[in-house]
Coordinates of C-alpha atoms in Angstrom, one line a residue:
M38 CA 4.2 5.6 60.0
T39 CA 6.7 7.2 61.2
M40 CA 9.5 5.1 60.1
R41 CA 8.0 5.5 56.7
R42 CA 7.8 9.6 56.7
S43 CA 11.6 9.4 57.7
G44 CA 13.1 6.6 55.2
L45 CA 11.9 9.4 52.5
P46 CA 13.8 11.8 52.8
A47 CA 16.9 8.9 52.7
A48 CA 15.8 7.8 49.3
L49 CA 15.4 11.1 48.1
A50 CA 19.1 12.2 49.1
A51 CA 20.4 8.3 48.0
A52 CA 19.0 9.2 44.0
L53 CA 20.1 12.5 44.3
L54 CA 23.7 11.3 45.3
A55 CA 23.3 9.1 42.1
L56 CA 22.3 11.3 39.8
L57 CA 24.9 13.3 40.7
A58 CA 28.0 10.9 40.4
G59 CA 26.8 10.3 36.8
A60 CA 26.9 13.7 35.5
P61 CA 30.8 13.9 34.6
A62 CA 30.7 11.0 32.8
A63 CA 27.4 12.8 30.3
A64 CA 29.7 15.9 30.5
K65 CA 32.5 13.8 29.1
G66 CA 31.2 14.9 25.4
P67 CA 30.1 12.9 22.4
L68 CA 30.5 9.4 22.1
E69 CA 34.2 8.4 19.7
R70 CA 34.1 7.1 16.4
T71 CA 35.1 4.1 15.1
A72 CA 37.9 3.7 13.7
P73 CA 38.6 6.2 10.2
D74 CA 39.3 2.4 8.4
H75 CA 36.7 1.3 10.2
M76 CA 34.6 1.0 6.5
A77 CA 36.5 1.5 3.2
P78 CA 35.2 4.4 0.8
V79 CA 33.8 3.1 -2.4
P80 CA 36.5 3.0 -5.0
P81 CA 36.6 5.9 -7.6
G82 CA 34.9 4.8 -10.5
R83 CA 32.3 2.4 -8.8
D84 CA 28.8 2.3 -8.1
L85 CA 27.8 2.6 -4.3
P86 CA 26.4 -1.0 -3.8
L87 CA 23.1 -0.6 -3.4
A88 CA 20.6 -1.5 -0.6
P89 CA 17.4 -2.3 0.7
P90 CA 15.6 0.8 2.4
I91 CA 15.6 0.9 6.2
T92 CA 11.8 0.0 7.3
S93 CA 11.1 -0.8 11.3
F94 CA 9.1 -4.5 9.8
A95 CA 9.1 -6.1 6.6
L96 CA 6.9 -4.8 3.7
P97 CA 4.3 -7.1 2.7
P98 CA 4.6 -8.1 -1.3
Q99 CA 2.8 -6.3 -3.9
W100 CA 1.8 -8.5 -6.7
V101 CA 1.0 -6.5 -10.4
T102 CA -2.6 -8.5 -11.9
I103 CA -3.3 -6.4 -14.7
R104 CA -0.9 -4.5 -17.1
S105 CA -2.1 -2.6 -19.9
T106 CA -1.7 0.3 -22.4
Q107 CA -5.0 1.1 -22.3
D108 CA -6.6 4.1 -20.4
W109 CA -7.8 3.2 -17.0
R110 CA -11.4 4.7 -17.5
R111 CA -11.8 2.3 -20.0
A112 CA -10.8 -0.4 -18.0
G113 CA -14.8 -1.2 -16.1
R114 CA -18.0 0.3 -15.7
F115 CA -17.6 3.2 -13.2
E116 CA -18.8 2.8 -9.0
K117 CA -20.3 5.4 -7.8
D118 CA -22.2 4.6 -4.9
L119 CA -18.7 2.8 -4.2
S120 CA -16.7 5.4 -4.8
R121 CA -19.0 7.6 -2.6
D122 CA -18.6 5.2 0.3
C123 CA -14.8 4.6 -0.9
A124 CA -14.2 8.3 0.2
A125 CA -16.0 7.4 3.5
R126 CA -13.7 4.7 3.9
R127 CA -16.7 2.0 4.2
F128 CA -15.6 0.0 0.7
R129 CA -11.7 0.1 0.7
E130 CA -8.4 -1.6 0.3
L131 CA -7.1 -3.7 3.1
M132 CA -3.5 -3.0 1.8
P133 CA -3.6 0.1 -0.5
L134 CA -1.8 -0.8 -3.6
R135 CA -1.4 -4.6 -2.2
F136 CA -2.2 -5.9 -5.7
R137 CA -1.6 -3.3 -8.9
A138 CA -3.0 -2.7 -12.0
Y139 CA -1.0 -0.4 -14.1
F140 CA -2.7 1.8 -17.0
K141 CA -0.9 4.1 -19.2
G142 CA 1.1 5.5 -16.3
E143 CA -1.2 5.3 -14.2
V144 CA -1.5 2.4 -11.0
L145 CA -4.8 2.1 -9.7
G146 CA -4.9 -0.8 -6.7
V147 CA -6.7 -4.0 -6.8
A148 CA -9.1 -5.2 -4.0
F149 CA -11.1 -9.2 -5.1
G150 CA -15.2 -9.2 -4.5
H151 CA -14.4 -12.5 -2.7
G152 CA -12.5 -10.5 -0.2
L153 CA -9.1 -10.9 -0.7
N154 CA -7.7 -7.6 0.3
L155 CA -11.2 -5.7 0.6
H156 CA -12.6 -4.4 3.6
D157 CA -16.2 -3.9 2.4
P158 CA -18.5 -3.9 6.3
Q159 CA -22.0 -3.1 5.0
K160 CA -21.4 -6.5 2.2
K161 CA -21.4 -4.1 -1.1
A162 CA -19.4 -5.8 -3.4
D163 CA -20.3 -8.5 -5.8
R164 CA -18.3 -11.9 -5.9
K165 CA -17.9 -12.3 -9.0
L166 CA -16.1 -8.7 -9.9
I167 CA -12.5 -7.5 -9.3
Y168 CA -13.1 -3.8 -7.8
L169 CA -9.8 -1.0 -9.2
F170 CA -9.4 1.7 -6.4
R171 CA -7.9 5.1 -7.8
D172 CA -6.8 7.3 -5.2
G173 CA -8.0 4.5 -2.6
D174 CA -6.9 6.8 -0.1
A175 CA -8.0 9.5 -0.6
T176 CA -11.7 11.5 -0.6
S177 CA -11.5 11.5 -4.5
C178 CA -11.6 7.9 -4.4
T179 CA -13.2 6.5 -7.7
V180 CA -13.8 2.1 -7.8
L181 CA -13.9 0.2 -11.1
S182 CA -15.4 -2.8 -11.1
I183 CA -14.6 -4.9 -14.2
T184 CA -15.3 -9.1 -14.7
N185 CA -12.3 -12.0 -14.8
E186 CA -13.0 -11.9 -18.1
D187 CA -12.5 -8.3 -18.5
A188 CA -8.8 -8.6 -16.7
R189 CA -8.4 -10.9 -19.5
V190 CA -8.6 -9.0 -22.4
L191 CA -7.2 -5.9 -20.5
N192 CA -3.9 -7.6 -19.7
D193 CA -1.7 -7.1 -23.4
A194 CA 1.4 -10.0 -22.4
Q195 CA -0.6 -11.4 -25.7
P196 CA -2.1 -8.7 -27.7
E197 CA -3.5 -11.1 -30.4
T198 CA -4.7 -13.7 -28.1
A199 CA -7.3 -10.7 -26.4
A200 CA -8.2 -9.5 -30.0
G201 CA -9.3 -12.6 -30.6
A202 CA -11.1 -13.8 -27.6
G203 CA -14.1 -11.8 -28.7
A204 CA -13.0 -7.8 -28.2
K205 CA -14.8 -4.7 -30.0
P206 CA -12.5 -3.8 -32.8
G207 CA -12.6 -0.3 -30.6
G208 CA -10.7 -2.0 -27.8
T209 CA -14.3 -2.4 -25.6
P210 CA -13.9 -6.0 -23.7
P211 CA -17.2 -7.8 -24.4
G212 CA -20.2 -7.3 -23.0
R213 CA -20.0 -3.5 -22.5
Y214 CA -22.5 -1.1 -23.3

């Protein structure tokens, strides 16, 4: 035991000497920059090149599933209980805005009742419905539900096809009350 105790101050002294030896290198100042001509400036009259955003990991792809010029409030049926669960984070999107729906300037998140992009531990979702989340990551979360037929009518890619699919004259999808 006495050898261990006597070896400890020697090890501390060696570490202190190594630390002091590195001090002059740190006192030199900031690192030198690369040569001034390393990256040529952008010539006048040209736009800067576009660069992707700097992220520490790759962002997941995002898909637009519904694009409509209607107001989002008329898109589907308001789900009061699911909105309450969404505010409590018991019914939410797995990846917010991974699937998107555009409604007249508003962007809503989309999750599918069969489980795609949906966190539903209490199994409250109907497998045949599509759920739209407005403010899905806040306590003011609003959940709307629509069917596949409603999504087809809401897509404005071919308005004449949507009107011929049985939509009511007021723009309400079929099966609405």
